[in-house]
Coordinates of C-alpha atoms and ligand atoms in Angstrom, one line a residue:
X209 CA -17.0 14.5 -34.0
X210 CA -14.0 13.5 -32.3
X211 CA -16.3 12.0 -29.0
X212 CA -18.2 10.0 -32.5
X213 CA -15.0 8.7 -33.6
X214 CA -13.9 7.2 -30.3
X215 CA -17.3 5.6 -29.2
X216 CA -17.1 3.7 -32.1
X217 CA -13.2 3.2 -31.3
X218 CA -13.6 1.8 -28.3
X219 CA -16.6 -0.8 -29.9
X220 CA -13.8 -2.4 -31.9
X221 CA -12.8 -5.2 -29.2
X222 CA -11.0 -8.0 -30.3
X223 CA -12.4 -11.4 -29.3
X224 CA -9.6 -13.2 -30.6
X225 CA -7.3 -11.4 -28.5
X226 CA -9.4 -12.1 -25.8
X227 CA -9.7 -15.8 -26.1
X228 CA -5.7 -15.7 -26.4
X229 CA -5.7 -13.4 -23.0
X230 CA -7.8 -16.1 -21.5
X231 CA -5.6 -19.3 -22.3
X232 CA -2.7 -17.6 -21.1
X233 CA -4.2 -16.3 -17.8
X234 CA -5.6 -19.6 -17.0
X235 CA -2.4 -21.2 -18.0
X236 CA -0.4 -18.8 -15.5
X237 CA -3.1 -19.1 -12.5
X238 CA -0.7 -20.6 -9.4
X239 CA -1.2 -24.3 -7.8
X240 CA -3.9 -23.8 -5.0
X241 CA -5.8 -20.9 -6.6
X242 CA -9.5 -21.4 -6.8
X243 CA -11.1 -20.2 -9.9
X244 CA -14.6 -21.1 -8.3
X245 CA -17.3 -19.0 -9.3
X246 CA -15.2 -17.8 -12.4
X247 CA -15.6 -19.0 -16.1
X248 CA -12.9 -21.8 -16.7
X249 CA -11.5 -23.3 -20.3
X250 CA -14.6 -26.0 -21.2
X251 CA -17.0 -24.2 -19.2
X252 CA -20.1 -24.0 -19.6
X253 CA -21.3 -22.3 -23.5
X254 CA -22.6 -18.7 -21.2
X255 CA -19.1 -18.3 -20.4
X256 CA -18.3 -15.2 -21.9
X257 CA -16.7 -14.9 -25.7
X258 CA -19.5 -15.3 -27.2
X259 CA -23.0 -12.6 -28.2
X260 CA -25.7 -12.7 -26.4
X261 CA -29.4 -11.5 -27.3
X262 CA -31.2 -10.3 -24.0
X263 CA -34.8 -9.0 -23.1
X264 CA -35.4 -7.6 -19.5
X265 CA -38.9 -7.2 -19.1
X266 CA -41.2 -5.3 -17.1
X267 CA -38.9 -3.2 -14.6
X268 CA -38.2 0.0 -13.7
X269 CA -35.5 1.6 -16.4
X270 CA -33.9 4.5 -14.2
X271 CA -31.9 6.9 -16.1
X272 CA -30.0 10.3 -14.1
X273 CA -33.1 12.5 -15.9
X274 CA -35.8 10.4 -15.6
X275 CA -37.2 6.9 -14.5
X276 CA -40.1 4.9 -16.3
X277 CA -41.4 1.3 -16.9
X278 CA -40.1 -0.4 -20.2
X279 CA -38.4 -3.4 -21.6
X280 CA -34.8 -2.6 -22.4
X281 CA -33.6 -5.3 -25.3
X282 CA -29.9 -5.7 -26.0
X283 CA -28.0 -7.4 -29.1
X284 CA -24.1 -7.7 -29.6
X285 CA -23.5 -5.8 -27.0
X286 CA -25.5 -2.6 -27.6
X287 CA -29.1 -1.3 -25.8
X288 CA -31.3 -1.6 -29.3
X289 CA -34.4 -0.7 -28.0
X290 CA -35.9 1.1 -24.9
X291 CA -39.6 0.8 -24.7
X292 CA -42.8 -1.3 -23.8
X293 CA -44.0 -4.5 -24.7
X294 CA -41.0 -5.7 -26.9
X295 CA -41.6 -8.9 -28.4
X296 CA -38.5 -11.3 -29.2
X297 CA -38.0 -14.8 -30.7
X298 CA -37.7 -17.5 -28.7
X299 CA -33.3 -17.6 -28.8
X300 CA -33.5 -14.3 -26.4
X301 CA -32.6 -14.5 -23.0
X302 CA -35.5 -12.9 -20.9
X303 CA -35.0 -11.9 -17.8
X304 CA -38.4 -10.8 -15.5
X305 CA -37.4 -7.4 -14.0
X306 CA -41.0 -6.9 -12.4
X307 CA -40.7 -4.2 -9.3
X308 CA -37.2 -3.8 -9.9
X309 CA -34.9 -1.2 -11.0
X310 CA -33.1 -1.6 -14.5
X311 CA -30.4 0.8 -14.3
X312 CA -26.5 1.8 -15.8
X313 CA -24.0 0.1 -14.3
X314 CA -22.1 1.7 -12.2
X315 CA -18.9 3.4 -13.1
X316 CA -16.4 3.8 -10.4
X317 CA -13.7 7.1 -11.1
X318 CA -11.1 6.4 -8.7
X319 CA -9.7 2.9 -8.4
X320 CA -6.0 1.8 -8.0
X321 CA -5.5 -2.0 -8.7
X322 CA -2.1 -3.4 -9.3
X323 CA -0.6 -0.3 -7.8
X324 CA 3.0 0.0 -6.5
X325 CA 2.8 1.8 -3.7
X326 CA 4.3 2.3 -0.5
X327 CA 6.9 -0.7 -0.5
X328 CA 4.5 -3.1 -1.8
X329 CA 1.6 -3.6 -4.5
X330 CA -2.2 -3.1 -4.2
X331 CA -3.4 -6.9 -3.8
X332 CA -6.3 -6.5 -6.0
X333 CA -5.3 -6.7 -9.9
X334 CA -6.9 -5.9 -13.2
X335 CA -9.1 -9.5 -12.9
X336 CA -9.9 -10.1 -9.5
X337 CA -10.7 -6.1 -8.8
X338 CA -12.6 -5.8 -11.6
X339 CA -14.7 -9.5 -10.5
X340 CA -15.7 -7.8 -7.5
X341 CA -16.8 -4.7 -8.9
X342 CA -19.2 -6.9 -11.5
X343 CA -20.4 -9.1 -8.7
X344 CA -21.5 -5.8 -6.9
X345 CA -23.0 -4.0 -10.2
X346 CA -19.7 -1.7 -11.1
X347 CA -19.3 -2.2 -15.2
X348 CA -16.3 0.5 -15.6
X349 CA -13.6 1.6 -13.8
X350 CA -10.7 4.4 -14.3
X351 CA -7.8 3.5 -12.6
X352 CA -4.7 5.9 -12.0
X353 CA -1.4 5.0 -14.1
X354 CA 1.6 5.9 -12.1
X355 CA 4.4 7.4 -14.2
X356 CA 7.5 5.0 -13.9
X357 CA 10.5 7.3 -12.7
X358 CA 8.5 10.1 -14.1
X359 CA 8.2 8.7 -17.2
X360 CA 4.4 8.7 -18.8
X361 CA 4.8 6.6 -21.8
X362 CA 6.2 3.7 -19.4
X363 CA 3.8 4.0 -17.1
X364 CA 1.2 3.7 -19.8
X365 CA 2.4 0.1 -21.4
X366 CA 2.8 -1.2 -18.1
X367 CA -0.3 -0.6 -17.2
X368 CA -1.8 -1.7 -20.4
X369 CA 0.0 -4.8 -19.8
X370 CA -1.3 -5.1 -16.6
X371 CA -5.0 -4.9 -18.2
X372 CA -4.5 -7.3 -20.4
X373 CA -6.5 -9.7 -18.0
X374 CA -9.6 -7.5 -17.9
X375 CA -13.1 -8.8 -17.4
X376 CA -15.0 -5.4 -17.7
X377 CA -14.8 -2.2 -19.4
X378 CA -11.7 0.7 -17.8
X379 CA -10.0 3.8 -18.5
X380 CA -7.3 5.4 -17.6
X381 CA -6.5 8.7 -15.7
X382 CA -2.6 9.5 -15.0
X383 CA -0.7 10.9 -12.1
X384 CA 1.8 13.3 -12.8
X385 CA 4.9 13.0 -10.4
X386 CA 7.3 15.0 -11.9
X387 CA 7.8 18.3 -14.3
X388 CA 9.6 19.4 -17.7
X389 CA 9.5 19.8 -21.1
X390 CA 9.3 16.1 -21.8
X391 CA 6.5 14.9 -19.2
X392 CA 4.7 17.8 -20.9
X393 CA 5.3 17.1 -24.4
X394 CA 4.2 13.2 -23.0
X395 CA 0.8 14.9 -22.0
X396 CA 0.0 15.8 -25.2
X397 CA 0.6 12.3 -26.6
X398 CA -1.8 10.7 -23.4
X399 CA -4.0 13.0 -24.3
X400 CA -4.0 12.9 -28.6
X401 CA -3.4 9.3 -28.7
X402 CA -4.0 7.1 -26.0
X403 CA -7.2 8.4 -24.7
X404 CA -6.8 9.4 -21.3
X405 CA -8.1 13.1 -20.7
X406 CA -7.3 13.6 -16.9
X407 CA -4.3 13.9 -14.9
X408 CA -3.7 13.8 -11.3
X409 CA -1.3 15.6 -9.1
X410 CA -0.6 14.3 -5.7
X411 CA 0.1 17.8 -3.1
X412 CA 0.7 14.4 -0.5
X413 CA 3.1 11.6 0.0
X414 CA 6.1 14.2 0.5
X415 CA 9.2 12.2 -0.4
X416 CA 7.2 10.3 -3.2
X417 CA 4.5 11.2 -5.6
X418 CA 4.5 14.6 -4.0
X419 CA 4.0 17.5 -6.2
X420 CA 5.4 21.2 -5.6
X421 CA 3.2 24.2 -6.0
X422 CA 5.2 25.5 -8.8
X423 CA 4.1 22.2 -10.7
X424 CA 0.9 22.1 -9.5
X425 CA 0.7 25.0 -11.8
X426 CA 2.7 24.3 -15.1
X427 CA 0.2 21.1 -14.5
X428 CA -2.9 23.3 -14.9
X429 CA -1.8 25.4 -17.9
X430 CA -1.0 21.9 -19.5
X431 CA -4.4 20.9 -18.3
X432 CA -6.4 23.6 -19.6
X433 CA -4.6 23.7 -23.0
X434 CA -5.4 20.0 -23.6
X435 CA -8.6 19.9 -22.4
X436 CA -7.6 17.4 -19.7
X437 CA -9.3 17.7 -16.1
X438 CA -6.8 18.3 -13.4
X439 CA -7.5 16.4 -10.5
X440 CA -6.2 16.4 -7.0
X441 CA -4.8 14.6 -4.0
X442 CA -5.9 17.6 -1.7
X443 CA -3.9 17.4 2.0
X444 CA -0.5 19.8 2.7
X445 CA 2.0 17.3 2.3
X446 CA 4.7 18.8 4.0
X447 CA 3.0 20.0 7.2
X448 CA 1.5 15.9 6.9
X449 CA 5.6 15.3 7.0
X450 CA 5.8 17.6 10.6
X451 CA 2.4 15.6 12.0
X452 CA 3.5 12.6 11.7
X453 CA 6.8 13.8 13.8
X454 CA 4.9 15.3 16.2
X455 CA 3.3 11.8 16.9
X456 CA 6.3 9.7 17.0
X457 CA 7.9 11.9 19.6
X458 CA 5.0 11.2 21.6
X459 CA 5.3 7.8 21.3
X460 CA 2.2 7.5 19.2
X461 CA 3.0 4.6 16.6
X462 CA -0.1 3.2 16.5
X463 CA -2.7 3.5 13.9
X464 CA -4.4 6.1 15.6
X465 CA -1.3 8.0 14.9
X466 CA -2.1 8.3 11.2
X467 CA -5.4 9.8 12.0
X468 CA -3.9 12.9 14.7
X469 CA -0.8 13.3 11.9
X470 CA -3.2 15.0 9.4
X471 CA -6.3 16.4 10.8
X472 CA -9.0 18.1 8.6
X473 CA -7.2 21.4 8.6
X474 CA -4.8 20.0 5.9
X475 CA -6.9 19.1 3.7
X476 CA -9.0 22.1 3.6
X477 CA -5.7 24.0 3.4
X478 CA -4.6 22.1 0.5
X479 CA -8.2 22.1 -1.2
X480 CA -8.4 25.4 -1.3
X481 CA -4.9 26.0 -2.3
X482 CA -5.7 23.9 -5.4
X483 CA -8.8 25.6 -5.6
X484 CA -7.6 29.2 -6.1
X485 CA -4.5 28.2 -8.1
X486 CA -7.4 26.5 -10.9
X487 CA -9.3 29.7 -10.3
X488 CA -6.3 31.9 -11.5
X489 CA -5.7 29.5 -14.6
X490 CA -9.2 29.0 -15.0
X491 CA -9.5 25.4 -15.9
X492 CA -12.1 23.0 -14.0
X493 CA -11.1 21.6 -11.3
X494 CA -11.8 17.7 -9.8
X495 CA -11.1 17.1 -6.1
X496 CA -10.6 13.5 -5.4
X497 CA -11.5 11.3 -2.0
X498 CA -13.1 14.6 -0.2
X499 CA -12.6 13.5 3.7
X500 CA -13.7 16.6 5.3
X501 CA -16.1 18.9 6.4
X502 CA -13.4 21.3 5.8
X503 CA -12.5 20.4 2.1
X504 CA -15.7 19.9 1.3
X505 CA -16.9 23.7 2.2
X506 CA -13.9 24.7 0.3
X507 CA -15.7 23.2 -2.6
X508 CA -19.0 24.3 -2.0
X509 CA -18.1 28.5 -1.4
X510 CA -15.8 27.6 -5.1
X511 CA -18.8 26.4 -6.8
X512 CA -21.3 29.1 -5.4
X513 CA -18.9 31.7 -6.4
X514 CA -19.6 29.9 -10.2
X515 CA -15.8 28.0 -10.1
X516 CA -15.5 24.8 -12.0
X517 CA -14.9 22.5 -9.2
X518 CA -15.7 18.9 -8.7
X519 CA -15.7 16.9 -5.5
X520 CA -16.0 13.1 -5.2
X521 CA -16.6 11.6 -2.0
X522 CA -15.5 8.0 -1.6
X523 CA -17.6 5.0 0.2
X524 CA -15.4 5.0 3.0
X525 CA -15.9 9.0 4.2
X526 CA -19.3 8.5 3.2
X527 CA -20.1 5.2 5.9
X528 CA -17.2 5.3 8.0
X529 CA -15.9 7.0 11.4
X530 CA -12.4 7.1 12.7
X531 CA -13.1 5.6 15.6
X532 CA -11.7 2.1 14.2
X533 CA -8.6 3.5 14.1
X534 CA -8.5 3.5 17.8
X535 CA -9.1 -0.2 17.8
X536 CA -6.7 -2.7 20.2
X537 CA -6.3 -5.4 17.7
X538 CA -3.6 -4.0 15.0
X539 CA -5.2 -6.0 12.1
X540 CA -8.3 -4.7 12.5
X541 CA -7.3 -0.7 12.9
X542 CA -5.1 -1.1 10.4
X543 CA -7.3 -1.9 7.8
X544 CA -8.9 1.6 8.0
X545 CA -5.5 3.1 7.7
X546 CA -5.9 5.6 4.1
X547 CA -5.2 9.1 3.0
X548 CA -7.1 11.4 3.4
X549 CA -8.1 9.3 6.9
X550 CA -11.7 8.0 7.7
X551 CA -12.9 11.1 10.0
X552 CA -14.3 11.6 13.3
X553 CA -18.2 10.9 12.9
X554 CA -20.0 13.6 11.9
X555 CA -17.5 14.7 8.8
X556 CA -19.5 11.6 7.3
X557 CA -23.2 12.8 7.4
X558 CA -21.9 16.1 6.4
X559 CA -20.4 14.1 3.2
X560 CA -23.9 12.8 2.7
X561 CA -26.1 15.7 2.9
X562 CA -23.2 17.7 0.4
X563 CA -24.0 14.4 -2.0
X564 CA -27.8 14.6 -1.8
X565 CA -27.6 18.3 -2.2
X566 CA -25.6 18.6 -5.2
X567 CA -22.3 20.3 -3.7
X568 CA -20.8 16.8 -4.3
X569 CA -21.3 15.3 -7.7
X570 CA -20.3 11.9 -8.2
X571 CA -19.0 8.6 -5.6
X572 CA -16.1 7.0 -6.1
X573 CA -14.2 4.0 -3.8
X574 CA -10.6 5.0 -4.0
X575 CA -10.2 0.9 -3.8
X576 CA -6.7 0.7 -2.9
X577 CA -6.3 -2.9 -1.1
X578 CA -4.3 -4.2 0.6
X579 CA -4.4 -7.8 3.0
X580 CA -3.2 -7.4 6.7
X581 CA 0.2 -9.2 6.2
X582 CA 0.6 -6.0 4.2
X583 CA -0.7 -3.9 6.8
X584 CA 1.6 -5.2 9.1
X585 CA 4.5 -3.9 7.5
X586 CA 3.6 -0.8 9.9
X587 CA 2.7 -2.8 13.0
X588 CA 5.6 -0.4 14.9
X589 CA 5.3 2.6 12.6
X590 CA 1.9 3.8 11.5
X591 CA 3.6 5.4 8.7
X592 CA 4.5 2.1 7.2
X593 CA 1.2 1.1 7.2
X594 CA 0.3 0.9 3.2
X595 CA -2.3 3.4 2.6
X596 CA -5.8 2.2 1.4
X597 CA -9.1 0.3 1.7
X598 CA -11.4 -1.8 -0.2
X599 CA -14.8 -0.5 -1.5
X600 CA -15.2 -1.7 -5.3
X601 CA -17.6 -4.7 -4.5
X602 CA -19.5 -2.6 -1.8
X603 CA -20.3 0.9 -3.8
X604 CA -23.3 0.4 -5.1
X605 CA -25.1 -1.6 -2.3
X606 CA -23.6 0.8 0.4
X607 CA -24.5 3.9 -1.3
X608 CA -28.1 2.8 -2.1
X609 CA -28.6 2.0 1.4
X610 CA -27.1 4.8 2.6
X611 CA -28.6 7.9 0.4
X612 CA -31.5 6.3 -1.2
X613 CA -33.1 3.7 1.2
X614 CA -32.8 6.5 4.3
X615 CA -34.6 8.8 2.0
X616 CA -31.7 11.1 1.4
X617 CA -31.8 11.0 -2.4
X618 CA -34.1 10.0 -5.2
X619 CA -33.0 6.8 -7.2
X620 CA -32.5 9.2 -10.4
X621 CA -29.8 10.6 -8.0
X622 CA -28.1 7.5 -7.2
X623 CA -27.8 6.9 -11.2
X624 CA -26.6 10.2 -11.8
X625 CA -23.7 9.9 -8.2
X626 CA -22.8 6.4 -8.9
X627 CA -22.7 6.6 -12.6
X628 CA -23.7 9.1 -15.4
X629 CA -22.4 12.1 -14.0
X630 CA -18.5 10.2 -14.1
X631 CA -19.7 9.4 -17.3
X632 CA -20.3 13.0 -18.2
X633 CA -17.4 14.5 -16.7
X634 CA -15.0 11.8 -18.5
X635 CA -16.8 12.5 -21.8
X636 CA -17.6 8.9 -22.7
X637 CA -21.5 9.9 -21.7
X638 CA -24.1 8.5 -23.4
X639 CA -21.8 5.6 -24.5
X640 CA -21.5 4.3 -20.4
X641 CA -24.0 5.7 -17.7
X642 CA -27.2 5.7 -19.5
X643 CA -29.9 3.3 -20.6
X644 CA -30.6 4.6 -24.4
X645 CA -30.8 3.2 -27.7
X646 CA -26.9 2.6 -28.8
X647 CA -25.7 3.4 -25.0
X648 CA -23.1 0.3 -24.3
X649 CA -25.3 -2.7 -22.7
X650 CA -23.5 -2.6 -19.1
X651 CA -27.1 -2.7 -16.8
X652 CA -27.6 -3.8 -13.5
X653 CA -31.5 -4.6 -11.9
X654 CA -31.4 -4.1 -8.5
X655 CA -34.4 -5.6 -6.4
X656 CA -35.1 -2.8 -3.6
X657 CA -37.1 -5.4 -1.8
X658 CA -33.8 -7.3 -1.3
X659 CA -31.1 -7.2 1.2
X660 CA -27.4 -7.6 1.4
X661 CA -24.6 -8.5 3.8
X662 CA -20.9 -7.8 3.0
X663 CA -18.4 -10.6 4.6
X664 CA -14.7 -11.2 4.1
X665 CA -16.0 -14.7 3.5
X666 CA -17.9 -13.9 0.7
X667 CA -16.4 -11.1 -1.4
X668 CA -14.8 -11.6 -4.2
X669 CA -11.6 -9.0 -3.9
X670 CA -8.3 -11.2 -3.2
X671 CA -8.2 -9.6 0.3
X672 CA -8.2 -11.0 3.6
X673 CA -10.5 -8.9 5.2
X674 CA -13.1 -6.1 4.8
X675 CA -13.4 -2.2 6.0
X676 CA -17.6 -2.6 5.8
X677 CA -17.4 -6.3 7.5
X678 CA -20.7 -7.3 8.9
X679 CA -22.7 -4.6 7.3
X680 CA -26.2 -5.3 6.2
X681 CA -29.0 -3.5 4.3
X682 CA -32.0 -2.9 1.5
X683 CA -31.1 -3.3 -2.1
X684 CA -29.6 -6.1 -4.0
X685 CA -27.5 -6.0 -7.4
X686 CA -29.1 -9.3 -8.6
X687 CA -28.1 -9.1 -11.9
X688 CA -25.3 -7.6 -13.8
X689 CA -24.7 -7.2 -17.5
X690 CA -21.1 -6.3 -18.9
X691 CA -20.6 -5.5 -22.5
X692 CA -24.1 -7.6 -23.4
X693 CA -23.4 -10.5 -21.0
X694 CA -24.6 -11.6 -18.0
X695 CA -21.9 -11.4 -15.7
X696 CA -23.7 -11.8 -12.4
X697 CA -26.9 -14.1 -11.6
X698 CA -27.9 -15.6 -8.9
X699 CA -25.0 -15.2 -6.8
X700 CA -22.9 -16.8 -9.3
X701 CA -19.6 -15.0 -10.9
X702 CA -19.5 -15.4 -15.1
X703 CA -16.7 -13.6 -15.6
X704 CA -13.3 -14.0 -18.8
X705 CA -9.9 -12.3 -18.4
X706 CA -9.2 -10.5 -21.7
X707 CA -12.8 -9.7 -22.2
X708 CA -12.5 -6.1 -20.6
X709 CA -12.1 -3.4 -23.1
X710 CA -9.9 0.0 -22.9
X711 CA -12.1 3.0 -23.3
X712 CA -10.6 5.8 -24.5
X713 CA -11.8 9.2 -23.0
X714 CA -11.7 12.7 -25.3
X715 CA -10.8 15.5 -24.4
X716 CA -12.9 18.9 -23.6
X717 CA -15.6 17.3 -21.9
X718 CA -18.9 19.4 -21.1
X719 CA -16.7 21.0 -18.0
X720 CA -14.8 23.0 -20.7
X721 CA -17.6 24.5 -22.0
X722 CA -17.3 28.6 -22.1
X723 CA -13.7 28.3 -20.9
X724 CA -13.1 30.7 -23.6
X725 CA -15.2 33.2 -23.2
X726 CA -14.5 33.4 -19.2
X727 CA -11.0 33.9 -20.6
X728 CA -11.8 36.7 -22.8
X729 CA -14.5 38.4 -20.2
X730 CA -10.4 38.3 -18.2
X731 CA -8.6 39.9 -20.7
X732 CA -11.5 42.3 -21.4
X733 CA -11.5 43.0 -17.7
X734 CA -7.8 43.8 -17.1
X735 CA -7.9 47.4 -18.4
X736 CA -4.6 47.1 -19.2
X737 CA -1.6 47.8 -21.1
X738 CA -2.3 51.6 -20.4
X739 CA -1.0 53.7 -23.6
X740 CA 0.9 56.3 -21.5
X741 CA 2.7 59.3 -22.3
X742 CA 6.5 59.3 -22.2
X743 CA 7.3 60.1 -18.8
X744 CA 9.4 64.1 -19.0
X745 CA 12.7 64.0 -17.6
Ligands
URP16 O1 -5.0 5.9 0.9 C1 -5.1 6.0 -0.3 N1 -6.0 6.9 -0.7 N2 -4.4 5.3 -1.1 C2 -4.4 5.4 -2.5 C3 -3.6 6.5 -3.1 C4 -4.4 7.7 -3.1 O2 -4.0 8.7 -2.4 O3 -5.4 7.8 -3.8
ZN17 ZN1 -5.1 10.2 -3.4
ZN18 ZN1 -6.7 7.0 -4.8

């Protein structure tokens, strides 16, 4: 009832508001920046605000449980109709989806645009982040609020604010920095009111968003009783703290240092810390950007023992090696500089066969960008170097290629990793990730036959360069649709700050299902208070 309530919630946008967002975006765009490729005031009548009637005909409609030939026609918005053969008057759109796949669009879980963090602010923001993820088939994203000075109602607005000049559909999860009665009572109203149903606790970045053990667990309880998924940061922050001594002592300042500070071990320490700690509250579990071999057999024994546990792997771990890290020229190992770091090859493949196999569940990018003038704020200290790497624009293209085109996993799978199963887990499912009849109209058609390169030259994130540069491969987003529209045709960008909606997320998803009785099977099992006798003097 209450997961009815919000779906149509979140349908009430206002495009009045958004028309208003837009004047004063464009209005506050600096001298010099190009807007090319991006709607403009007096732009041409596709531009955005208003409805659109759509047919795509012929292709390949690919849902997470099961793939089949149909049209898929879309009004105001919404998917009306899911079958073959739909006729339409002659003011629809149609686009000919013939031996291509029509499928949800994808819905990244782990973004961070706008971020404060480490000294500076992620380059990407709410418009141009969210521009690359449409020109590279992402529809929704749910980006982390950071408290401000522990506060979560402050953190909220200002990242509301910082919304404002949205072009696509994003939630919100929230990091929890700090503990006591207030930032708990404040969890209650995140989670009643202002949609969010996730929190995340950081057990890294000692001396900053680091969390204690002791509120790692207050932070489950609170978790559990709301019905909110706890998710983690999973590498020991304190004996991160002693690595990255250990390196300058040797003189290692480089990038590479960042790598050798926090090896594998921590984060499989720290993972199954977390792990067990959820296991003695019972509440589910979600492990966020899993690096490692080592976290990610953590999660797999959890979920074979029947624990609620969640991994999500991130593009980067998924494609990449350390080995970049090593590279002479600053700018370019410094790029690959992120937490947990890009591991030695081999950690990667083992990422990919724990995705195709079900151990992992769903991919996110963890797109945290910054340019390298940035990055070189740690040009003599690799521990100045700002933590994080692009991915939002290359998801989709590099996960097809990767898992599906090499055989690895069926192209039901790569619906379910790159979108329905975040979908699920967020409880917003079949409102995003799914093509039904009244699912949200955010579809991409991917021609298989197609190929793509990715190129700082032709990306659409504001930054300066590129952690996938020069990559190539099979599959194409060729078309995106956002909210009805078509945001992304034939190379070109249609995109309208304001347009973006908030989408708010209930609580008790499907991972809280049973809870309950797992709790009462506990209590059942205990034996205990014994009824004794008075002990005799
Ligand atoms: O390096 C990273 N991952 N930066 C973003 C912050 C985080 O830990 O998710
Ligand atoms: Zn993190
Ligand atoms: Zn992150």
């Amino acid at each position: 009832m209450a997961a009815k309530a919000t779906f149509s919630a979140n349908r009430r946008s206002s495009r009045s508001d958004a028309f208003l967002v837009l004047v004063l975006f464009l209005l506050s765009i600096p001298e010099g920046h190009s807007l090319e490729g991006f709607c403009a005031v007096g732009g041409d009548s596709d531009c955005g605000l208003s409805s659109h009637k759509i047919l795509i005909k012929g292709g390949t409609v690919v849902n997470a449980h099961h793939k089949v030939v149909a049209d898929v026609y879309i009004e105001d918005g919404v998917i009306v109709s899911v079958r073959s053969n739909i006729r339409v008057a002659d003011d629809v759109k149609v686009i000919d989806a013939t031996g291509k796949y029509v499928m949800p669009g994808g819905i990244d879980p782990h973004t961070h645009l706008e971020m404060e963090f480490m000294g500076t602010v992620t380059i990407d923001d709410f418009f141009t982040g969210q521009a690359a993820a449409l020109a590279g088939g992402t529809t929704m994203h749910i980006d982390f609020v950071i408290p401000i000075n522990g506060n979560l109602s402050a953190g909220f607005e200002s990242y509301m604010n910082k919304a404002k000049k949205s072009a696509m559909d994003y939630g919100f999860h929230m990091a929890i920095t700090k503990w006591d009665d207030r930032v708990s009572k404040e969890m209650e109203v995140m989670v009643n009111e202002n949609g969010i149903n996730s929190f995340k606790f950081f057990m890294a970045y000692k001396g900053s968003l680091m969390i204690s053990d002791e509120l790692l667990l207050e932070g489950l309880k609170k978790c559990k009783s709301l019905g909110a998924i706890a998710m983690v940061h999973a590498e020991n922050g304190d004996a991160v703290a002693e690595g990255q001594k250990r390196m300058i002592e040797l003189g290692i300042t480089g990038p590479e240092g960042h790598a050798l500070s926090r090896p594998p071990v921590l984060e499989g320490e720290a993972t199954a810390r977390a792990i067990r700690l959820a296991n003695f509250v019972n509440t589910p579990l979600y492990v966020v950007h899993v690096m490692s071999v080592d976290a990610m057999e953590e999660i797999a024994k959890a979920r074979k023992a029947g624990q609620r546990v969640i991994g999500e792997p991130v593009v980067s771990g998924l494609i990449l090696d350390d080995s970049w890290l090593w590279h002479t020229d600053f700018t370019t190992a410094s790029k690959y500089v992120m937490s947990p770091p890009i591991r030695k090859s081999g950690h990667d493949k083992a990422l990919q066969a724990a995705l195709s196999t079900g151990v992992l569940q769903l991919v996110g990018t963890d797109h945290c960008t910054f340019n390298s003038t940035q990055k070189a704020f740690g040009s003599e200290d690799f521990r100045k170097i700002p933590n994080g790497v692009n991915g939002i624009e290359e998801r989709m293209h590099l996960v097809w290629n990767r898992m599906v085109e090499s055989g690895q996993m069926s192209v039901t799978d790569f619906v379910r990793v790159t979108s329905t199963e975040c979908a699920k887990i967020f409880n917003i499912y079949p409102q995003k990730g799914a093509i039904l009849e009244g699912s949200d109209a955010d579809i991409i058609i991917l021609n298989p036959n197609a190929s793509f390169k990715v190129a700082t030259a032709s990306h659409h994130s504001r930054t300066d360069t590129n952690v996938y540069e020069g990559m190539t491969g099979k599959g194409k987003v060729e078309v995106t649709i956002s909210q009805g529209r078509v945001v992304w045709e034939d190379g070109k960008l249609k995109v309208t700050p304001g347009s973006g909606r908030y989408i708010r997320m209930p609580p008790f998803g499907y991972r809280f299902d049973g809870i309950e009785k797992a709790d009462a099977a506990y209590l059942a099992s205990l034996n205990a208070p014994v009824r004794r006798t008075k002990a005799t003097a």
